Amino acid sequence: MTGTDFTQGWVNGWIIAIVLINLLGCLWLLWWTRKRPEDHIAEGESMGHSFDGIEELNNPLPHWWLNLFYFTIAFAFIYLTLYPGWGDAKGMLGWTSHNQWEMEVEKANNRFDRVFKDYAAIPVEELAKDPQAVKIGQRLFGNNCALCHGSDARGNLGYPNLVDNDWLYGGSADQIVASITHGRNAMMPPGGGLPMTEQDVLDMTAYVLTLSGRKGSGNADAAKAKFAVCSACHGADGTGNPALGGPNLTDNIWLYGGTEKAIIETLTLGRQGKMPAFKDTLGEEKIHVLAAYVYSLSM
Ligand code: HEC
Ligand code: HEC
């Protein structure tokens, strides 16, 4: 409902009439109670009325007090003409609560634009040492990233921990900026792209477990040769490949869990982690500050 819907036709005239009657009524009251020359009773003398032991004396309001009243009434007329007040009249200043809000938003944007512009000139590694910038980055993180990575950035099953200095795609400033700007689409095909029987999966799982010094129920030696297929994305020694986001399988830090059961599931179903791109929603300057925050977490 807009203002004009509400103050249609007679309602509009009604409001104007009520406002006018009130203001003019006040004026009339002041005039009516003023000191009249035909009153011959001296100031401080009795007016001749008394009730219940209380007597009315002739004590007119002081002039300054009366003038204040006249002033407030004049003020009301001026105010109602400048601002919307006479029914749905817009007021000479054209003020609305909406355009005041817009002006304040613009003022805030201008201020933050300047802050982000200043930060954009500072390298991410330097900015990560600026407590004010890190705080702004943390707030952006809370609004845009915490949903998946957790408010403490420690991640969750399938969502990488960003504070542990273990990186899928690399932890340099440029690599972090690239992750946020363009997003990341991981592609781990079922069986690593090889057709695998259940026994093959069990054997390969056993081999993967040996990479972090453990043992599985399958035959690791039987799978060893097949790991050549995996090495394209995980490296020949299993320490990962940041170009493709292939995780390090030797460090006992797991994105999807490191139990035998979890690894069997990874090999059977494959994994396709998706990190959305923020290029369009946040823009370069905010991503720069966010990257500084993420960088600061593992400094
Ligand atoms: C919809 C969930 C989601 C949101 C929202 C999200 N991320 Fe991610 N992010 C992921 C996933 C999933 C990955 C891992 C992709 C993969 O599996 O390869 C990831 C990866 C990353 C990486 C790379 C980590 C590494 O180890 O190399 C960074 C850095 C990152 N995210 C930062 C952010 C930041 C900063 C934001 C907020 C602007 C954000 N993410 C928002 C899901 C999300
Ligand atoms: C085409 C590239 C590619 C190949 C080939 C590949 N992987 Fe992967 N693998 C990935 C990627 C990328 C991820 C991360 C998935 C994600 O982030 O969603 C992954 C994840 C995994 C994980 C889960 C790691 C964790 O931290 O939870 C395991 C285990 C794994 N791969 C084992 C293998 C094995 C064993 C093979 C060979 C049979 C193999 N992968 C072949 C790309 C590959």
mmCIF file of C-alpha atoms and ligand atoms in Angstrom:
data_model
loop_
_atom_site.group_PDB
_atom_site.id
_atom_site.type_symbol
_atom_site.label_atom_id
_atom_site.label_comp_id
_atom_site.label_asym_id
_atom_site.label_seq_id
_atom_site.Cartn_x
_atom_site.Cartn_y
_atom_site.Cartn_z
ATOM 1 C CA MET A 1 0.000 0.000 0.000
ATOM 2 C CA THR A 2 1.455 3.356 -0.965
ATOM 3 C CA GLY A 3 0.738 6.685 0.690
ATOM 4 C CA THR A 4 -1.610 7.749 -2.091
ATOM 5 C CA ASP A 5 -3.644 4.537 -1.824
ATOM 6 C CA PHE A 6 -4.145 5.279 1.834
ATOM 7 C CA THR A 7 -4.995 8.960 1.631
ATOM 8 C CA GLN A 8 -7.465 8.822 -1.205
ATOM 9 C CA GLY A 9 -10.198 11.391 -1.843
ATOM 10 C CA TRP A 10 -12.097 12.437 1.262
ATOM 11 C CA VAL A 11 -9.542 10.825 3.622
ATOM 12 C CA ASN A 12 -6.968 13.248 2.275
ATOM 13 C CA GLY A 13 -9.238 16.297 2.807
ATOM 14 C CA TRP A 14 -10.195 14.952 6.224
ATOM 15 C CA ILE A 15 -6.566 14.789 7.355
ATOM 16 C CA ILE A 16 -5.873 18.340 6.143
ATOM 17 C CA ALA A 17 -9.002 19.588 7.927
ATOM 18 C CA ILE A 18 -8.071 17.916 11.224
ATOM 19 C CA VAL A 19 -4.543 19.352 11.124
ATOM 20 C CA LEU A 20 -5.841 22.848 10.312
ATOM 21 C CA ILE A 21 -8.588 22.757 12.954
ATOM 22 C CA ASN A 22 -6.054 21.707 15.576
ATOM 23 C CA LEU A 23 -3.546 24.425 14.731
ATOM 24 C CA LEU A 24 -6.160 27.172 14.416
ATOM 25 C CA GLY A 25 -7.816 25.889 17.600
ATOM 26 C CA CYS A 26 -4.587 26.413 19.498
ATOM 27 C CA LEU A 27 -4.307 29.939 18.113
ATOM 28 C CA TRP A 28 -7.862 30.708 19.136
ATOM 29 C CA LEU A 29 -7.267 29.337 22.646
ATOM 30 C CA LEU A 30 -4.239 31.604 23.054
ATOM 31 C CA TRP A 31 -6.205 34.602 21.830
ATOM 32 C CA TRP A 32 -9.184 33.800 24.021
ATOM 33 C CA THR A 33 -7.149 33.433 27.243
ATOM 34 C CA ARG A 34 -4.978 36.509 26.610
ATOM 35 C CA LYS A 35 -5.063 39.441 29.030
ATOM 36 C CA ARG A 36 -7.968 41.661 28.088
ATOM 37 C CA PRO A 37 -7.808 45.466 28.577
ATOM 38 C CA GLU A 38 -11.412 45.439 29.810
ATOM 39 C CA ASP A 39 -10.370 43.245 32.741
ATOM 40 C CA HIS A 40 -10.031 45.777 35.539
ATOM 41 C CA ILE A 41 -8.675 43.381 38.047
ATOM 42 C CA ALA A 42 -5.049 44.126 38.882
ATOM 43 C CA GLU A 43 -2.418 41.453 38.525
ATOM 44 C CA GLY A 44 -2.220 39.192 41.553
ATOM 45 C CA GLU A 45 -5.767 40.105 42.668
ATOM 46 C CA SER A 46 -8.594 37.635 42.971
ATOM 47 C CA MET A 47 -10.676 36.973 39.863
ATOM 48 C CA GLY A 48 -13.674 36.366 42.103
ATOM 49 C CA HIS A 49 -13.816 32.586 41.668
ATOM 50 C CA SER A 50 -13.023 30.238 44.444
ATOM 51 C CA PHE A 51 -13.705 26.569 44.898
ATOM 52 C CA ASP A 52 -12.952 24.300 47.788
ATOM 53 C CA GLY A 53 -10.595 26.861 49.330
ATOM 54 C CA ILE A 54 -8.681 27.432 46.072
ATOM 55 C CA GLU A 55 -8.908 30.937 44.741
ATOM 56 C CA GLU A 56 -8.258 32.044 41.152
ATOM 57 C CA LEU A 57 -5.880 35.011 41.003
ATOM 58 C CA ASN A 58 -5.214 37.170 37.955
ATOM 59 C CA ASN A 59 -1.841 35.809 36.875
ATOM 60 C CA PRO A 60 -1.623 36.001 33.074
ATOM 61 C CA LEU A 61 0.999 33.963 31.203
ATOM 62 C CA PRO A 62 4.282 35.856 30.728
ATOM 63 C CA HIS A 63 4.866 37.303 27.244
ATOM 64 C CA TRP A 64 7.885 35.164 26.410
ATOM 65 C CA TRP A 65 5.836 32.084 27.199
ATOM 66 C CA LEU A 66 2.981 33.165 24.962
ATOM 67 C CA ASN A 67 5.405 34.039 22.155
ATOM 68 C CA LEU A 68 6.878 30.570 22.403
ATOM 69 C CA PHE A 69 3.405 29.176 21.772
ATOM 70 C CA TYR A 70 2.914 31.428 18.730
ATOM 71 C CA PHE A 71 6.314 30.375 17.475
ATOM 72 C CA THR A 72 5.532 26.655 17.714
ATOM 73 C CA ILE A 73 2.340 27.182 15.743
ATOM 74 C CA ALA A 74 4.190 29.133 13.045
ATOM 75 C CA PHE A 75 6.818 26.378 13.038
ATOM 76 C CA ALA A 76 4.110 23.770 12.458
ATOM 77 C CA PHE A 77 2.883 25.594 9.346
ATOM 78 C CA ILE A 78 6.405 25.936 7.948
ATOM 79 C CA TYR A 79 7.284 22.332 8.732
ATOM 80 C CA LEU A 80 4.103 20.973 7.170
ATOM 81 C CA THR A 81 4.802 22.967 4.004
ATOM 82 C CA LEU A 82 8.436 21.845 3.647
ATOM 83 C CA TYR A 83 7.862 18.190 4.519
ATOM 84 C CA PRO A 84 4.968 15.920 3.536
ATOM 85 C CA GLY A 85 2.180 16.735 5.975
ATOM 86 C CA TRP A 86 -0.824 18.327 4.320
ATOM 87 C CA GLY A 87 -2.641 15.114 3.446
ATOM 88 C CA ASP A 88 -0.653 13.504 0.647
ATOM 89 C CA ALA A 89 1.085 16.720 -0.485
ATOM 90 C CA LYS A 90 4.763 15.954 -1.164
ATOM 91 C CA GLY A 91 6.240 18.943 0.669
ATOM 92 C CA MET A 92 8.464 21.574 -0.936
ATOM 93 C CA LEU A 93 11.735 19.784 -0.063
ATOM 94 C CA GLY A 94 10.616 16.566 -1.778
ATOM 95 C CA TRP A 95 11.805 14.534 1.223
ATOM 96 C CA THR A 96 10.718 10.904 1.530
ATOM 97 C CA SER A 97 11.877 8.256 3.976
ATOM 98 C CA HIS A 98 12.886 6.234 0.916
ATOM 99 C CA ASN A 99 15.223 8.818 -0.599
ATOM 100 C CA GLN A 100 16.762 9.510 2.794
ATOM 101 C CA TRP A 101 17.503 5.786 3.059
ATOM 102 C CA GLU A 102 18.998 5.774 -0.449
ATOM 103 C CA MET A 103 21.229 8.703 0.417
ATOM 104 C CA GLU A 104 22.505 6.952 3.502
ATOM 105 C CA VAL A 105 23.203 3.739 1.593
ATOM 106 C CA GLU A 106 25.104 5.726 -1.007
ATOM 107 C CA LYS A 107 27.129 7.474 1.673
ATOM 108 C CA ALA A 108 28.040 4.140 3.269
ATOM 109 C CA ASN A 109 28.925 2.625 -0.132
ATOM 110 C CA ASN A 110 31.168 5.565 -0.936
ATOM 111 C CA ARG A 111 32.969 5.127 2.344
ATOM 112 C CA PHE A 112 33.458 1.366 1.900
ATOM 113 C CA ASP A 113 34.367 1.746 -1.773
ATOM 114 C CA ARG A 114 37.234 3.969 -0.693
ATOM 115 C CA VAL A 115 38.359 1.480 1.964
ATOM 116 C CA PHE A 116 38.300 -1.421 -0.514
ATOM 117 C CA LYS A 117 40.115 0.665 -3.128
ATOM 118 C CA ASP A 118 42.888 1.484 -0.656
ATOM 119 C CA TYR A 119 43.205 -2.189 0.308
ATOM 120 C CA ALA A 120 43.323 -3.259 -3.350
ATOM 121 C CA ALA A 121 46.699 -1.504 -3.692
ATOM 122 C CA ILE A 122 48.237 -3.592 -0.885
ATOM 123 C CA PRO A 123 49.472 -7.129 -1.691
ATOM 124 C CA VAL A 124 47.399 -9.929 -0.103
ATOM 125 C CA GLU A 125 50.335 -11.143 2.015
ATOM 126 C CA GLU A 126 50.781 -7.637 3.491
ATOM 127 C CA LEU A 127 47.068 -7.018 3.922
ATOM 128 C CA ALA A 128 46.824 -10.256 5.905
ATOM 129 C CA LYS A 129 48.814 -8.508 8.665
ATOM 130 C CA ASP A 130 46.388 -5.572 8.886
ATOM 131 C CA PRO A 131 43.951 -6.327 11.721
ATOM 132 C CA GLN A 132 41.308 -3.941 10.334
ATOM 133 C CA ALA A 133 41.361 -5.554 6.870
ATOM 134 C CA VAL A 134 41.312 -9.043 8.369
ATOM 135 C CA LYS A 135 38.270 -8.078 10.409
ATOM 136 C CA ILE A 136 36.414 -6.836 7.312
ATOM 137 C CA GLY A 137 37.441 -10.023 5.501
ATOM 138 C CA GLN A 138 36.155 -12.093 8.379
ATOM 139 C CA ARG A 139 32.776 -10.363 8.155
ATOM 140 C CA LEU A 140 32.603 -11.030 4.401
ATOM 141 C CA PHE A 141 33.529 -14.633 5.123
ATOM 142 C CA GLY A 142 30.709 -14.938 7.635
ATOM 143 C CA ASN A 143 28.192 -13.734 5.066
ATOM 144 C CA ASN A 144 29.433 -15.597 1.991
ATOM 145 C CA CYS A 145 31.570 -18.572 2.935
ATOM 146 C CA ALA A 146 30.729 -19.789 6.442
ATOM 147 C CA LEU A 147 27.742 -21.717 5.122
ATOM 148 C CA CYS A 148 30.106 -24.268 3.558
ATOM 149 C CA HIS A 149 33.474 -23.760 5.268
ATOM 150 C CA GLY A 150 32.111 -23.113 8.768
ATOM 151 C CA SER A 151 32.235 -19.804 10.641
ATOM 152 C CA ASP A 152 35.701 -20.738 11.963
ATOM 153 C CA ALA A 153 36.782 -21.769 8.408
ATOM 154 C CA ARG A 154 37.686 -25.232 9.670
ATOM 155 C CA GLY A 155 35.529 -26.885 7.043
ATOM 156 C CA ASN A 156 33.453 -29.991 7.152
ATOM 157 C CA LEU A 157 33.104 -33.282 5.318
ATOM 158 C CA GLY A 158 33.581 -32.343 1.642
ATOM 159 C CA TYR A 159 34.363 -28.692 2.487
ATOM 160 C CA PRO A 160 38.050 -28.028 2.975
ATOM 161 C CA ASN A 161 39.550 -26.679 6.161
ATOM 162 C CA LEU A 162 41.119 -23.307 5.320
ATOM 163 C CA VAL A 163 43.202 -22.847 8.477
ATOM 164 C CA ASP A 164 45.406 -25.966 8.360
ATOM 165 C CA ASN A 165 47.950 -24.977 5.689
ATOM 166 C CA ASP A 166 46.989 -28.047 3.684
ATOM 167 C CA TRP A 167 45.765 -26.962 0.267
ATOM 168 C CA LEU A 168 43.989 -28.686 -2.583
ATOM 169 C CA TYR A 169 44.725 -25.907 -5.055
ATOM 170 C CA GLY A 170 47.645 -24.207 -3.343
ATOM 171 C CA GLY A 171 47.902 -21.647 -0.552
ATOM 172 C CA SER A 172 49.745 -18.806 -2.284
ATOM 173 C CA ALA A 173 47.931 -15.473 -2.467
ATOM 174 C CA ASP A 174 47.366 -15.879 -6.208
ATOM 175 C CA GLN A 175 46.031 -19.408 -5.828
ATOM 176 C CA ILE A 176 43.614 -18.393 -3.063
ATOM 177 C CA VAL A 177 42.392 -15.429 -5.123
ATOM 178 C CA ALA A 178 41.902 -17.776 -8.101
ATOM 179 C CA SER A 179 39.939 -20.286 -5.978
ATOM 180 C CA ILE A 180 37.536 -17.571 -4.813
ATOM 181 C CA THR A 181 37.298 -15.703 -8.123
ATOM 182 C CA HIS A 182 36.675 -18.576 -10.524
ATOM 183 C CA GLY A 183 35.515 -21.286 -8.151
ATOM 184 C CA ARG A 184 36.812 -24.864 -8.295
ATOM 185 C CA ASN A 185 35.281 -27.967 -9.793
ATOM 186 C CA ALA A 186 36.903 -31.139 -8.577
ATOM 187 C CA MET A 187 36.657 -34.215 -10.746
ATOM 188 C CA MET A 188 37.433 -37.493 -9.100
ATOM 189 C CA PRO A 189 35.844 -40.154 -11.339
ATOM 190 C CA PRO A 190 34.580 -43.422 -9.823
ATOM 191 C CA GLY A 191 37.450 -45.881 -9.685
ATOM 192 C CA GLY A 192 39.756 -43.070 -10.725
ATOM 193 C CA GLY A 193 38.425 -43.708 -14.244
ATOM 194 C CA LEU A 194 39.202 -47.432 -14.141
ATOM 195 C CA PRO A 195 36.443 -50.022 -14.196
ATOM 196 C CA MET A 196 36.809 -51.676 -10.777
ATOM 197 C CA THR A 197 35.281 -54.735 -9.164
ATOM 198 C CA GLU A 198 34.531 -54.669 -5.456
ATOM 199 C CA GLN A 199 37.773 -56.556 -4.853
ATOM 200 C CA ASP A 200 39.723 -54.010 -6.942
ATOM 201 C CA VAL A 201 38.254 -51.223 -4.804
ATOM 202 C CA LEU A 202 39.182 -53.058 -1.617
ATOM 203 C CA ASP A 203 42.750 -53.609 -2.864
ATOM 204 C CA MET A 204 43.171 -50.005 -4.031
ATOM 205 C CA THR A 205 41.811 -48.781 -0.694
ATOM 206 C CA ALA A 206 44.432 -50.881 1.067
ATOM 207 C CA TYR A 207 47.119 -49.290 -1.115
ATOM 208 C CA VAL A 208 45.846 -45.771 -0.364
ATOM 209 C CA LEU A 209 45.916 -46.604 3.365
ATOM 210 C CA THR A 210 49.600 -47.620 3.116
ATOM 211 C CA LEU A 211 50.368 -44.110 1.808
ATOM 212 C CA SER A 212 49.572 -42.749 5.279
ATOM 213 C CA GLY A 213 51.184 -45.705 7.055
ATOM 214 C CA ARG A 214 48.111 -47.843 7.642
ATOM 215 C CA LYS A 215 46.718 -51.195 6.563
ATOM 216 C CA GLY A 216 43.457 -52.220 4.949
ATOM 217 C CA SER A 217 41.685 -55.531 4.505
ATOM 218 C CA GLY A 218 42.479 -55.716 0.761
ATOM 219 C CA ASN A 219 45.742 -56.585 -0.985
ATOM 220 C CA ALA A 220 47.741 -53.371 -1.380
ATOM 221 C CA ASP A 221 50.435 -54.989 -3.551
ATOM 222 C CA ALA A 222 47.843 -56.086 -6.123
ATOM 223 C CA ALA A 223 46.740 -52.451 -6.567
ATOM 224 C CA LYS A 224 50.170 -50.811 -6.540
ATOM 225 C CA ALA A 225 50.716 -50.938 -10.330
ATOM 226 C CA LYS A 226 47.258 -49.535 -11.033
ATOM 227 C CA PHE A 227 48.053 -46.414 -9.019
ATOM 228 C CA ALA A 228 49.752 -45.110 -12.187
ATOM 229 C CA VAL A 229 46.265 -44.077 -13.321
ATOM 230 C CA CYS A 230 45.747 -42.123 -10.114
ATOM 231 C CA SER A 231 49.120 -40.408 -10.287
ATOM 232 C CA ALA A 232 48.024 -38.005 -13.026
ATOM 233 C CA CYS A 233 45.885 -36.220 -10.447
ATOM 234 C CA HIS A 234 47.431 -37.295 -7.146
ATOM 235 C CA GLY A 235 51.121 -37.311 -8.103
ATOM 236 C CA ALA A 236 53.293 -40.446 -8.548
ATOM 237 C CA ASP A 237 54.033 -40.535 -4.827
ATOM 238 C CA GLY A 238 50.430 -39.596 -3.885
ATOM 239 C CA THR A 239 51.337 -36.163 -2.528
ATOM 240 C CA GLY A 240 48.728 -34.416 -4.654
ATOM 241 C CA ASN A 241 48.513 -32.086 -7.616
ATOM 242 C CA PRO A 242 47.360 -28.528 -6.947
ATOM 243 C CA ALA A 243 46.737 -27.853 -10.658
ATOM 244 C CA LEU A 244 43.838 -30.330 -10.607
ATOM 245 C CA GLY A 245 42.964 -30.144 -6.931
ATOM 246 C CA GLY A 246 43.999 -33.752 -6.413
ATOM 247 C CA PRO A 247 44.429 -34.070 -2.643
ATOM 248 C CA ASN A 248 47.591 -35.250 -0.991
ATOM 249 C CA LEU A 249 46.832 -38.850 0.068
ATOM 250 C CA THR A 250 49.883 -39.227 2.315
ATOM 251 C CA ASP A 251 49.350 -36.547 4.967
ATOM 252 C CA ASN A 252 46.404 -38.058 6.809
ATOM 253 C CA ILE A 253 44.309 -34.916 6.237
ATOM 254 C CA TRP A 254 41.088 -35.987 4.557
ATOM 255 C CA LEU A 255 38.404 -34.075 2.750
ATOM 256 C CA TYR A 256 35.950 -36.975 2.746
ATOM 257 C CA GLY A 257 37.261 -38.986 5.662
ATOM 258 C CA GLY A 258 40.237 -41.331 5.884
ATOM 259 C CA THR A 259 38.617 -44.478 7.220
ATOM 260 C CA GLU A 260 38.601 -47.603 5.045
ATOM 261 C CA LYS A 261 34.849 -47.169 4.623
ATOM 262 C CA ALA A 262 35.152 -43.524 3.490
ATOM 263 C CA ILE A 263 37.890 -44.327 0.969
ATOM 264 C CA ILE A 264 35.857 -47.237 -0.440
ATOM 265 C CA GLU A 265 32.984 -44.800 -0.896
ATOM 266 C CA THR A 266 35.235 -42.251 -2.634
ATOM 267 C CA LEU A 267 36.519 -44.896 -5.040
ATOM 268 C CA THR A 268 33.067 -46.374 -5.686
ATOM 269 C CA LEU A 269 31.089 -43.178 -6.196
ATOM 270 C CA GLY A 270 33.766 -40.680 -7.195
ATOM 271 C CA ARG A 271 33.791 -37.116 -5.749
ATOM 272 C CA GLN A 272 32.873 -33.829 -7.380
ATOM 273 C CA GLY A 273 33.402 -31.007 -4.889
ATOM 274 C CA LYS A 274 32.165 -27.629 -6.127
ATOM 275 C CA MET A 275 33.419 -24.304 -4.958
ATOM 276 C CA PRO A 276 31.206 -21.554 -6.482
ATOM 277 C CA ALA A 277 32.809 -18.622 -8.350
ATOM 278 C CA PHE A 278 32.478 -15.240 -6.619
ATOM 279 C CA LYS A 279 33.753 -13.044 -9.431
ATOM 280 C CA ASP A 280 30.320 -11.618 -10.223
ATOM 281 C CA THR A 281 28.740 -11.558 -6.768
ATOM 282 C CA LEU A 282 31.644 -10.011 -4.815
ATOM 283 C CA GLY A 283 33.964 -8.413 -7.358
ATOM 284 C CA GLU A 284 37.731 -8.131 -7.384
ATOM 285 C CA GLU A 285 38.218 -5.743 -4.460
ATOM 286 C CA LYS A 286 36.177 -7.673 -1.924
ATOM 287 C CA ILE A 287 37.777 -10.939 -3.052
ATOM 288 C CA HIS A 288 41.175 -9.313 -2.441
ATOM 289 C CA VAL A 289 40.232 -8.573 1.197
ATOM 290 C CA LEU A 290 38.677 -12.046 1.614
ATOM 291 C CA ALA A 291 41.851 -13.660 0.294
ATOM 292 C CA ALA A 292 43.843 -11.663 2.867
ATOM 293 C CA TYR A 293 41.592 -13.029 5.609
ATOM 294 C CA VAL A 294 41.937 -16.640 4.359
ATOM 295 C CA TYR A 295 45.706 -16.139 3.996
ATOM 296 C CA SER A 296 45.934 -14.822 7.565
ATOM 297 C CA LEU A 297 44.332 -17.995 8.925
ATOM 298 C CA SER A 298 47.349 -20.177 8.186
ATOM 299 C CA MET A 299 50.079 -17.548 8.661
HETATM 300 C C1 HEC B 1 28.579 -23.865 -1.652
HETATM 301 C C2 HEC B 1 29.659 -24.154 -0.768
HETATM 302 C C3 HEC B 1 30.843 -23.207 -0.750
HETATM 303 C C4 HEC B 1 30.850 -21.857 -0.551
HETATM 304 C C5 HEC B 1 29.673 -20.937 -0.323
HETATM 305 C C6 HEC B 1 32.226 -21.456 -0.558
HETATM 306 N N1 HEC B 1 33.031 -22.512 -0.773
HETATM 307 FE FE1 HEC B 1 35.032 -22.475 -0.884
HETATM 308 N N2 HEC B 1 35.029 -24.431 -1.396
HETATM 309 C C7 HEC B 1 33.929 -25.255 -1.404
HETATM 310 C C8 HEC B 1 34.345 -26.591 -1.788
HETATM 311 C C9 HEC B 1 33.434 -27.809 -1.898
HETATM 312 C C10 HEC B 1 35.721 -26.522 -2.021
HETATM 313 C C11 HEC B 1 36.616 -27.672 -2.450
HETATM 314 C C12 HEC B 1 36.455 -27.889 -3.882
HETATM 315 C C13 HEC B 1 37.003 -29.227 -4.193
HETATM 316 O O1 HEC B 1 36.453 -30.204 -3.662
HETATM 317 O O2 HEC B 1 37.974 -29.328 -4.923
HETATM 318 C C14 HEC B 1 36.118 -25.165 -1.754
HETATM 319 C C15 HEC B 1 37.422 -24.701 -1.882
HETATM 320 C C16 HEC B 1 37.851 -23.456 -1.476
HETATM 321 C C17 HEC B 1 39.214 -23.004 -1.489
HETATM 322 C C18 HEC B 1 40.410 -23.824 -1.939
HETATM 323 C C19 HEC B 1 40.894 -24.612 -0.776
HETATM 324 C C20 HEC B 1 42.136 -25.397 -1.077
HETATM 325 O O3 HEC B 1 42.442 -26.243 -0.243
HETATM 326 O O4 HEC B 1 42.793 -25.129 -2.074
HETATM 327 C C21 HEC B 1 39.227 -21.741 -0.973
HETATM 328 C C22 HEC B 1 40.447 -20.846 -0.754
HETATM 329 C C23 HEC B 1 37.879 -21.398 -0.666
HETATM 330 N N3 HEC B 1 37.072 -22.456 -0.984
HETATM 331 C C24 HEC B 1 37.483 -20.190 -0.133
HETATM 332 C C25 HEC B 1 36.148 -19.797 -0.071
HETATM 333 C C26 HEC B 1 35.745 -18.482 0.257
HETATM 334 C C27 HEC B 1 36.672 -17.331 0.635
HETATM 335 C C28 HEC B 1 34.402 -18.459 0.166
HETATM 336 C C29 HEC B 1 33.468 -17.277 0.349
HETATM 337 C C30 HEC B 1 33.638 -16.191 -0.574
HETATM 338 C C31 HEC B 1 33.964 -19.786 -0.178
HETATM 339 N N4 HEC B 1 35.059 -20.565 -0.326
HETATM 340 C C32 HEC B 1 32.651 -20.151 -0.346
HETATM 341 C C33 HEC B 1 32.645 -24.904 -1.127
HETATM 342 C C34 HEC B 1 32.215 -23.611 -0.897
HETATM 343 C C1 HEC B 2 41.121 -37.013 -13.001
HETATM 344 C C2 HEC B 2 41.844 -36.800 -11.789
HETATM 345 C C3 HEC B 2 41.819 -37.897 -10.742
HETATM 346 C C4 HEC B 2 42.116 -39.214 -10.880
HETATM 347 C C5 HEC B 2 42.532 -39.952 -12.154
HETATM 348 C C6 HEC B 2 42.003 -39.790 -9.573
HETATM 349 N N1 HEC B 2 41.614 -38.845 -8.673
HETATM 350 FE FE1 HEC B 2 41.279 -39.140 -6.713
HETATM 351 N N2 HEC B 2 40.674 -37.231 -6.536
HETATM 352 C C7 HEC B 2 40.729 -36.297 -7.522
HETATM 353 C C8 HEC B 2 40.239 -35.079 -7.026
HETATM 354 C C9 HEC B 2 40.137 -33.768 -7.807
HETATM 355 C C10 HEC B 2 39.843 -35.313 -5.700
HETATM 356 C C11 HEC B 2 39.178 -34.304 -4.749
HETATM 357 C C12 HEC B 2 37.689 -34.428 -4.943
HETATM 358 C C13 HEC B 2 36.927 -33.289 -4.362
HETATM 359 O O1 HEC B 2 37.571 -32.333 -3.904
HETATM 360 O O2 HEC B 2 35.706 -33.340 -4.368
HETATM 361 C C14 HEC B 2 40.132 -36.680 -5.432
HETATM 362 C C15 HEC B 2 39.908 -37.288 -4.216
HETATM 363 C C16 HEC B 2 40.345 -38.543 -3.895
HETATM 364 C C17 HEC B 2 40.268 -39.129 -2.600
HETATM 365 C C18 HEC B 2 39.651 -38.495 -1.361
HETATM 366 C C19 HEC B 2 40.708 -37.686 -0.647
HETATM 367 C C20 HEC B 2 40.229 -37.051 0.636
HETATM 368 O O3 HEC B 2 40.963 -36.203 1.135
HETATM 369 O O4 HEC B 2 39.161 -37.374 1.132
HETATM 370 C C21 HEC B 2 40.827 -40.348 -2.671
HETATM 371 C C22 HEC B 2 41.007 -41.335 -1.542
HETATM 372 C C23 HEC B 2 41.279 -40.520 -4.022
HETATM 373 N N3 HEC B 2 40.959 -39.418 -4.746
HETATM 374 C C24 HEC B 2 41.906 -41.642 -4.502
HETATM 375 C C25 HEC B 2 42.156 -41.861 -5.831
HETATM 376 C C26 HEC B 2 42.686 -43.086 -6.358
HETATM 377 C C27 HEC B 2 43.091 -44.262 -5.528
HETATM 378 C C28 HEC B 2 42.748 -42.951 -7.709
HETATM 379 C C29 HEC B 2 43.177 -43.940 -8.732
HETATM 380 C C30 HEC B 2 42.449 -45.157 -8.744
HETATM 381 C C31 HEC B 2 42.297 -41.612 -8.013
HETATM 382 N N4 HEC B 2 41.957 -40.995 -6.854
HETATM 383 C C32 HEC B 2 42.256 -41.113 -9.292
HETATM 384 C C33 HEC B 2 41.182 -36.461 -8.811
HETATM 385 C C34 HEC B 2 41.498 -37.671 -9.354
#
